[in-house]
Tab-separated table of C-alpha atoms and ligand atoms in Angstrom:
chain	number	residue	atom	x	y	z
A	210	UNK	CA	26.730	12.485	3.555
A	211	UNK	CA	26.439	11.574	0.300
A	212	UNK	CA	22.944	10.124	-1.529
A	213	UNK	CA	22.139	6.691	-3.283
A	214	UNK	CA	22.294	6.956	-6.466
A	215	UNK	CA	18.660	4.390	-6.760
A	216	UNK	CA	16.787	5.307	-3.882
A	217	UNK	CA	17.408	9.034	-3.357
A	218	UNK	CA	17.652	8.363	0.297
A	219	UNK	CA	20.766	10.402	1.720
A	220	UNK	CA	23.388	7.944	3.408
A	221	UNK	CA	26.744	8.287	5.318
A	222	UNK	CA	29.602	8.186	2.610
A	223	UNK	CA	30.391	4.332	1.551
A	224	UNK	CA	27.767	3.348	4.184
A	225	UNK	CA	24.771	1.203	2.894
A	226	UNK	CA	21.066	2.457	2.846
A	227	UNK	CA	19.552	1.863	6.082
A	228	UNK	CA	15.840	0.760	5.240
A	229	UNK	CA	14.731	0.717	9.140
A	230	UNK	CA	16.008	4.054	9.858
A	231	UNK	CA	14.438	5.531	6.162
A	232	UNK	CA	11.027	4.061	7.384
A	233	UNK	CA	11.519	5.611	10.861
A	234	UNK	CA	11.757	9.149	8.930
A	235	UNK	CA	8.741	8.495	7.110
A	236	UNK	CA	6.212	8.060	9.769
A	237	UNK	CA	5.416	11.449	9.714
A	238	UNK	CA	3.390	14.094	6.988
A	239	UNK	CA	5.739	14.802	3.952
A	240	UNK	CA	4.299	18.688	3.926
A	241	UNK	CA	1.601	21.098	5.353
A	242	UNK	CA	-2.080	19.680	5.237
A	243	UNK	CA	-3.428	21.965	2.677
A	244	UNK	CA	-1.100	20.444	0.368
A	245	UNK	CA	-2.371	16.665	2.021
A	246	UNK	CA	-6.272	17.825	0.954
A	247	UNK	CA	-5.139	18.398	-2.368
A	248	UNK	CA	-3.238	15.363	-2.667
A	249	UNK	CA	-5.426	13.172	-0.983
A	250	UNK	CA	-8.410	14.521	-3.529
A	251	UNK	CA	-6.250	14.288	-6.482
A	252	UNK	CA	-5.625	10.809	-5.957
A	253	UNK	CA	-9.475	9.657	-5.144
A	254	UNK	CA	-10.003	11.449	-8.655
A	255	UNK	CA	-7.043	9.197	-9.885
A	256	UNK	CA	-9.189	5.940	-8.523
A	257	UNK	CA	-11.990	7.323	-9.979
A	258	UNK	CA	-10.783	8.034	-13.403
A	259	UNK	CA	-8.990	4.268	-13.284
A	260	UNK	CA	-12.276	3.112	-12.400
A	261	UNK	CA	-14.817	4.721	-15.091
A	262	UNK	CA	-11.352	3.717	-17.738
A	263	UNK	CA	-11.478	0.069	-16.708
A	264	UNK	CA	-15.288	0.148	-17.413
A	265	UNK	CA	-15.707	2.288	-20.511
A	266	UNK	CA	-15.929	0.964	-24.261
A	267	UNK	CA	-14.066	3.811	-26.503
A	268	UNK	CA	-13.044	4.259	-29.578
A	269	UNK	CA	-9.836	5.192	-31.648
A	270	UNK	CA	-10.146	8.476	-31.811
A	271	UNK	CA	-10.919	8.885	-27.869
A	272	UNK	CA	-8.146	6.440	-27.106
A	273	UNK	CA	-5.813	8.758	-29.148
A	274	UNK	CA	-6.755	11.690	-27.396
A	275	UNK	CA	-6.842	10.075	-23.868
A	276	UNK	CA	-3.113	9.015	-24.591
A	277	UNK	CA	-1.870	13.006	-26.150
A	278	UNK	CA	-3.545	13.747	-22.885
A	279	UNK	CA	-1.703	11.746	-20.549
A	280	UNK	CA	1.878	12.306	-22.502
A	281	UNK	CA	1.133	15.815	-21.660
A	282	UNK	CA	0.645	14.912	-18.432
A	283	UNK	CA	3.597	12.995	-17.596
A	284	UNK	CA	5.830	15.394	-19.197
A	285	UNK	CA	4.843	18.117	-16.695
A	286	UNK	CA	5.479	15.810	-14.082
A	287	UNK	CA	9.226	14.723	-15.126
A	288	UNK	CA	10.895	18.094	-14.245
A	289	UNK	CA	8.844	17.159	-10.363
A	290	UNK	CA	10.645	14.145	-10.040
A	291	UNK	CA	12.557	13.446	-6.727
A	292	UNK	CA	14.241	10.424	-4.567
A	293	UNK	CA	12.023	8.128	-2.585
A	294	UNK	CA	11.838	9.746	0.755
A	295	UNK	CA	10.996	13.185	-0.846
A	296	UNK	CA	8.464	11.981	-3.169
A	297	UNK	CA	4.837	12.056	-1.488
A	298	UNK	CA	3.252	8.909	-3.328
A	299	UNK	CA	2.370	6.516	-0.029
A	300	UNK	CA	3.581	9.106	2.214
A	301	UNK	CA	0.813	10.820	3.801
A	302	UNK	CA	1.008	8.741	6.854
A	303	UNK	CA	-1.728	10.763	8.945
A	304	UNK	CA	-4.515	10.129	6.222
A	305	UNK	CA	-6.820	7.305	5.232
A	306	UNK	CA	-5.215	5.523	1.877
A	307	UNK	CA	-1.847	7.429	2.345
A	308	UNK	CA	-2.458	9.287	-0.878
A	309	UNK	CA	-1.489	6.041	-3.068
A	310	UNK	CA	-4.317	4.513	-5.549
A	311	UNK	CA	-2.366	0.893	-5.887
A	312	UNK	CA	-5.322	-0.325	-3.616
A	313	UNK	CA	-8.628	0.766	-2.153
A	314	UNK	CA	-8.274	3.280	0.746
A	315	UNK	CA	-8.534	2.431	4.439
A	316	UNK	CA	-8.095	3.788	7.848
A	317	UNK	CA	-6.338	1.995	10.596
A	318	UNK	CA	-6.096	3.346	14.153
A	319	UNK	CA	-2.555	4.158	16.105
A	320	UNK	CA	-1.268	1.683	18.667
A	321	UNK	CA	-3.707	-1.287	18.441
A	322	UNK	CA	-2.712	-4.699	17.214
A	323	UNK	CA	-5.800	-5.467	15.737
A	324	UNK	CA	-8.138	-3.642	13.500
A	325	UNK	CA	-11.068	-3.715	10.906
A	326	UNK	CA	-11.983	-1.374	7.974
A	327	UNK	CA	-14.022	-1.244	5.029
A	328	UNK	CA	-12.996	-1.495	1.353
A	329	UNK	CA	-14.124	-1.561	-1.922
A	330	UNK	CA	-12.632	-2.569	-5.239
A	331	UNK	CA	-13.270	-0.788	-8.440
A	332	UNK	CA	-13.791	-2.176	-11.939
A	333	UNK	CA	-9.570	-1.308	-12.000
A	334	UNK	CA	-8.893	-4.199	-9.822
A	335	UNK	CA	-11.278	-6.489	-11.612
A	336	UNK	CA	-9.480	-9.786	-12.637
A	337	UNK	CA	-12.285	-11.021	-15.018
A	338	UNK	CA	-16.254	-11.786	-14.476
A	339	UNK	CA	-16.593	-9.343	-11.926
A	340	UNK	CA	-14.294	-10.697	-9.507
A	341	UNK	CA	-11.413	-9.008	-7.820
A	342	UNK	CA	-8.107	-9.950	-8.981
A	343	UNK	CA	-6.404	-12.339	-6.582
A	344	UNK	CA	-2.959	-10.322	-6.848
A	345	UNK	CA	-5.224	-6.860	-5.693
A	346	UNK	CA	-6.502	-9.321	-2.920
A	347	UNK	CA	-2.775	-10.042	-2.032
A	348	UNK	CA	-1.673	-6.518	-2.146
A	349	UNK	CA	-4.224	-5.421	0.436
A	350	UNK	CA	-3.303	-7.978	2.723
A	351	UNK	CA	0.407	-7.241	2.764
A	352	UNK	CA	-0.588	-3.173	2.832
A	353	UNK	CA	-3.008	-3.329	5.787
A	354	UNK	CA	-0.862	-5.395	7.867
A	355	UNK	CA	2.339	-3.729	6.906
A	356	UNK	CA	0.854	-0.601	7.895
A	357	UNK	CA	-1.205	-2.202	11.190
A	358	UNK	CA	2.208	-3.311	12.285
A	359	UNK	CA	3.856	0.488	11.244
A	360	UNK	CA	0.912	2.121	13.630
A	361	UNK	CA	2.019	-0.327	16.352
A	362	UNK	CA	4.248	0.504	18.690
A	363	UNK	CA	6.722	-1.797	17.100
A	364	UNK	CA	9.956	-1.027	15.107
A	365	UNK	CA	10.150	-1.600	11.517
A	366	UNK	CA	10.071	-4.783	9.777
A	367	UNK	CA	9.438	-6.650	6.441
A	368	UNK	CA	7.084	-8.985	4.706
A	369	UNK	CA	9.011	-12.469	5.161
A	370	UNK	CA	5.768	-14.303	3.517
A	371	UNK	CA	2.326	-13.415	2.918
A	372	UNK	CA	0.140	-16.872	2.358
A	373	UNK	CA	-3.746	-15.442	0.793
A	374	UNK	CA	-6.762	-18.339	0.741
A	375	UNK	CA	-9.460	-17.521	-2.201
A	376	UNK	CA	-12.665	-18.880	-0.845
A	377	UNK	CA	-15.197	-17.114	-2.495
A	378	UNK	CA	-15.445	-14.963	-5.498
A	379	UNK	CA	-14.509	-11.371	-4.100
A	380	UNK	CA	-17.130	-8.588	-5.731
A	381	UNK	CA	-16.437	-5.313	-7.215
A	382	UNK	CA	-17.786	-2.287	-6.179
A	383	UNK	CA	-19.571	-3.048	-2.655
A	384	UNK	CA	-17.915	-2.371	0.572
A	385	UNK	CA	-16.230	-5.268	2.223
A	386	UNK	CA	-15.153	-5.451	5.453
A	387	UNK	CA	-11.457	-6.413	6.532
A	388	UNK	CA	-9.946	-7.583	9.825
A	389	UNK	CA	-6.116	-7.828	10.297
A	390	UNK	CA	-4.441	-8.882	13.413
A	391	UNK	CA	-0.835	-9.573	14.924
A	392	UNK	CA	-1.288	-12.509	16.505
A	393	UNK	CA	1.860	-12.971	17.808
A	394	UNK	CA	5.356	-11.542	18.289
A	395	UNK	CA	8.460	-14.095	18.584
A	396	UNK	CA	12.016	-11.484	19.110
A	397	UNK	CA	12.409	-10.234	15.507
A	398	UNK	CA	9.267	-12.341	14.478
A	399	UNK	CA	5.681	-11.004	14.100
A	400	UNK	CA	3.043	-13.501	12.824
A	401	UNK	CA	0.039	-11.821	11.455
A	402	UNK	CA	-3.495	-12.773	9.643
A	403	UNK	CA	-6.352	-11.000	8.227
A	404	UNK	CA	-9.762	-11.799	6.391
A	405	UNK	CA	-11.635	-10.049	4.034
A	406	UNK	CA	-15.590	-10.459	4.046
A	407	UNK	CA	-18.717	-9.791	2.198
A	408	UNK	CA	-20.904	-9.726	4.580
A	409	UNK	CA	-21.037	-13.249	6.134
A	410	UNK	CA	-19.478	-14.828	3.111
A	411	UNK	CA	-15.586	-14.577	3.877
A	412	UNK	CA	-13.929	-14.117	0.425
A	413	UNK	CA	-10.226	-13.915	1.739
A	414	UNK	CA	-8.105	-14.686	4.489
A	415	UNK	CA	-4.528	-14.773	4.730
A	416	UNK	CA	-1.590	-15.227	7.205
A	417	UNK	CA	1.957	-13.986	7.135
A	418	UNK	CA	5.038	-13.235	8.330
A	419	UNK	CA	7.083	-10.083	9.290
A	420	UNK	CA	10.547	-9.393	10.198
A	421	UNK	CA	11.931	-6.663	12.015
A	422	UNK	CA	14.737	-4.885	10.361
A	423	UNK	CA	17.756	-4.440	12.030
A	424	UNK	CA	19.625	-1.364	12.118
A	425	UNK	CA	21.632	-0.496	9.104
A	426	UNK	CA	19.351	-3.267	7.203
A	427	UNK	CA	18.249	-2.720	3.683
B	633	MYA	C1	4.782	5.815	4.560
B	633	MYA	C2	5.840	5.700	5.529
B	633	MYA	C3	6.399	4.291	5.568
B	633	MYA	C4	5.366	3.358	5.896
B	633	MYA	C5	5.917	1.972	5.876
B	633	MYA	C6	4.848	0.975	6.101
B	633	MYA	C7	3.943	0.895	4.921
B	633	MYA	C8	3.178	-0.392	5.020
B	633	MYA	C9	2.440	-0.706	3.811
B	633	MYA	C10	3.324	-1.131	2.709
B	633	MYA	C11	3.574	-2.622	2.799
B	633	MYA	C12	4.475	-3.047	1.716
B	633	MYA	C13	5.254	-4.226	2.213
B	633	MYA	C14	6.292	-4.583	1.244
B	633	MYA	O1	6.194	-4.317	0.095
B	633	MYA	S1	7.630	-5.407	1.880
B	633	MYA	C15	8.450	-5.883	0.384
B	633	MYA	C16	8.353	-7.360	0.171
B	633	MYA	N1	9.248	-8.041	1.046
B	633	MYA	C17	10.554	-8.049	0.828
B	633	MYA	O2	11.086	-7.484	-0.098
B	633	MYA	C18	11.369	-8.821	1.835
B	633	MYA	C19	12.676	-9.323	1.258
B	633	MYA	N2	13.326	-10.137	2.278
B	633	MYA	C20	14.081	-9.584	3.228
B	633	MYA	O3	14.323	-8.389	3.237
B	633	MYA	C21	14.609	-10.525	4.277
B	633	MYA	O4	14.510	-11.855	3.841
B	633	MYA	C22	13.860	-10.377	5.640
B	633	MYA	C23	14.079	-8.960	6.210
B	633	MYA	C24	12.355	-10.639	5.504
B	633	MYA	C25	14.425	-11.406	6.618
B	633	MYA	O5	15.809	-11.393	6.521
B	633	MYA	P1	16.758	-11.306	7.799
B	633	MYA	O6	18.138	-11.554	7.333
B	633	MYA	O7	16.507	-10.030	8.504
B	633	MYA	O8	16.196	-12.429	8.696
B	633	MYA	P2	16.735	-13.917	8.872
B	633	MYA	O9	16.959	-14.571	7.569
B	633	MYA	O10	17.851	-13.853	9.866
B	633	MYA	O11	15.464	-14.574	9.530
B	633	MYA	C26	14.977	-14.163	10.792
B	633	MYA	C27	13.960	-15.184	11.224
B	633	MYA	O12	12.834	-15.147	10.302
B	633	MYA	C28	12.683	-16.431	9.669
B	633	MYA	N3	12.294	-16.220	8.272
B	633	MYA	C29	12.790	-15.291	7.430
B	633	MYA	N4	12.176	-15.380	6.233
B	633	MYA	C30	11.294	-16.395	6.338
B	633	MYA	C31	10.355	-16.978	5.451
B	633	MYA	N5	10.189	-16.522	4.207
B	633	MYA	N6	9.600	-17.975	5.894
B	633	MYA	C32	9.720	-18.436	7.172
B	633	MYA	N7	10.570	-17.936	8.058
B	633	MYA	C33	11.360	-16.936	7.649
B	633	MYA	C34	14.031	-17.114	9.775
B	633	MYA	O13	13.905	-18.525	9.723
B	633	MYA	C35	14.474	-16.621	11.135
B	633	MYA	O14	13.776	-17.352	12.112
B	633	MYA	P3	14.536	-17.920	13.412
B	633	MYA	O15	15.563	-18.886	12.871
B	633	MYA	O16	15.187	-16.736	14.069
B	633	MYA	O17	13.476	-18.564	14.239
């Protein structure tokens, strides 16, 4: 066994990385769940401190101190880093959000091929007057049915295309409601949609496709 050099991911020697079988390994908690609580609450502080930063008017002196803060920060961090399938970013499959703060956190149940869940978007994701940013829109999409079709009983596969519809200005900081569904699956194909709603006013919808990987697949 040796590992790849980029991804961190161990791999036979000479063989390529196998991105069905890494995913495979993943569905389950990277470590014990007192260190998921933690992880999961440090990263809903992480929202919140994008949030209040997105929103806040400060001044030279703050920004300065903000940014000797962070350096600090991300210097403690650097000796901590590890390869993708160690690292626990995105990979606390058994809670809501997966302890990731790329977009809002949401809960899908095991084994169905449809489901709904409620969202809401900070000031972070705002594009400009008080709208979400389409590409935040996007994102959710290809997240919530990514992972609808990883809690299915389905092997792994890959965004092919993602299509999103803007129909109505998308707000910031009330809770939406979004539906994703697999509407059908043709051999390696699975065809999927989802809408995003305020209320009655749908905001989003979108409609994609999925491809399974096959073994030994990138
Ligand atoms: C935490 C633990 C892990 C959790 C993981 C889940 C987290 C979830 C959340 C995170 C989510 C994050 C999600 C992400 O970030 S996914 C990252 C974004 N996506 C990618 O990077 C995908 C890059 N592309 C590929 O890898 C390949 O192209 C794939 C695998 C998609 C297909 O290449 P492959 O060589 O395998 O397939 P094929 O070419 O033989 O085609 C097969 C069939 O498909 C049809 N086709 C293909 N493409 C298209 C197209 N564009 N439009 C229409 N049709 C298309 C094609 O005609 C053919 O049909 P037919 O002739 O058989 O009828």
């Amino acid at each position: 066994m040796s590992t790849d050099q980029q991804t961190g991911h161990a791999t036979e020697a000479g063989a390529p990385f196998d991105g069905r079988a890494a995913i495979e390994a993943l569905m389950v908690a990277p470590g014990p769940p007192a260190l998921g609580s933690a992880y999961q609450a440090m990263t809903e502080e992480l929202r919140g401190f994008l949030d209040v930063l997105a929103g806040a008017a400060i001044d030279t002196e703050h920004a300065a101190r903000l940014r000797a803060q962070l350096a600090q920060m991300t210097s403690r961090l650097r000796g901590l880093e590890v390869g993708e399938p160690q690292r626990l970013w995105g990979h606390w499959t058994d809670r809501p959000g997966r302890g990731q703060a790329l977009i809002p956190s949401y809960d899908v149940p095991k084994g169905s091929l449809e489901a709904s869940a409620t969202v809401t978007f900070g000031r972070f994701h705002v594009g400009e007057n008080m709208a979400v940013h389409g590409g935040a829109i996007s994102m959710l999409f290809d997240d919530l049915l990514g992972w609808l079709l990883a809690r299915s009983d389905l092997p792994p596969s890959r965004t092919a295309f993602l299509t999103t519809n803007f129909r109505a200005v998308t707000p910031v900081g009330v809770e939406l409601t979004v539906h994703a569904r697999i509407t059908h699956v043709e051999g390696r194909k699975r065809f999927l949609a989802a809408e995003l709603r305020h209320g009655d006013t749908v905001c989003a919808d979108a409609e994609g496709l999925w491809v399974e990987l096959r073994p030994g697949q990138p």
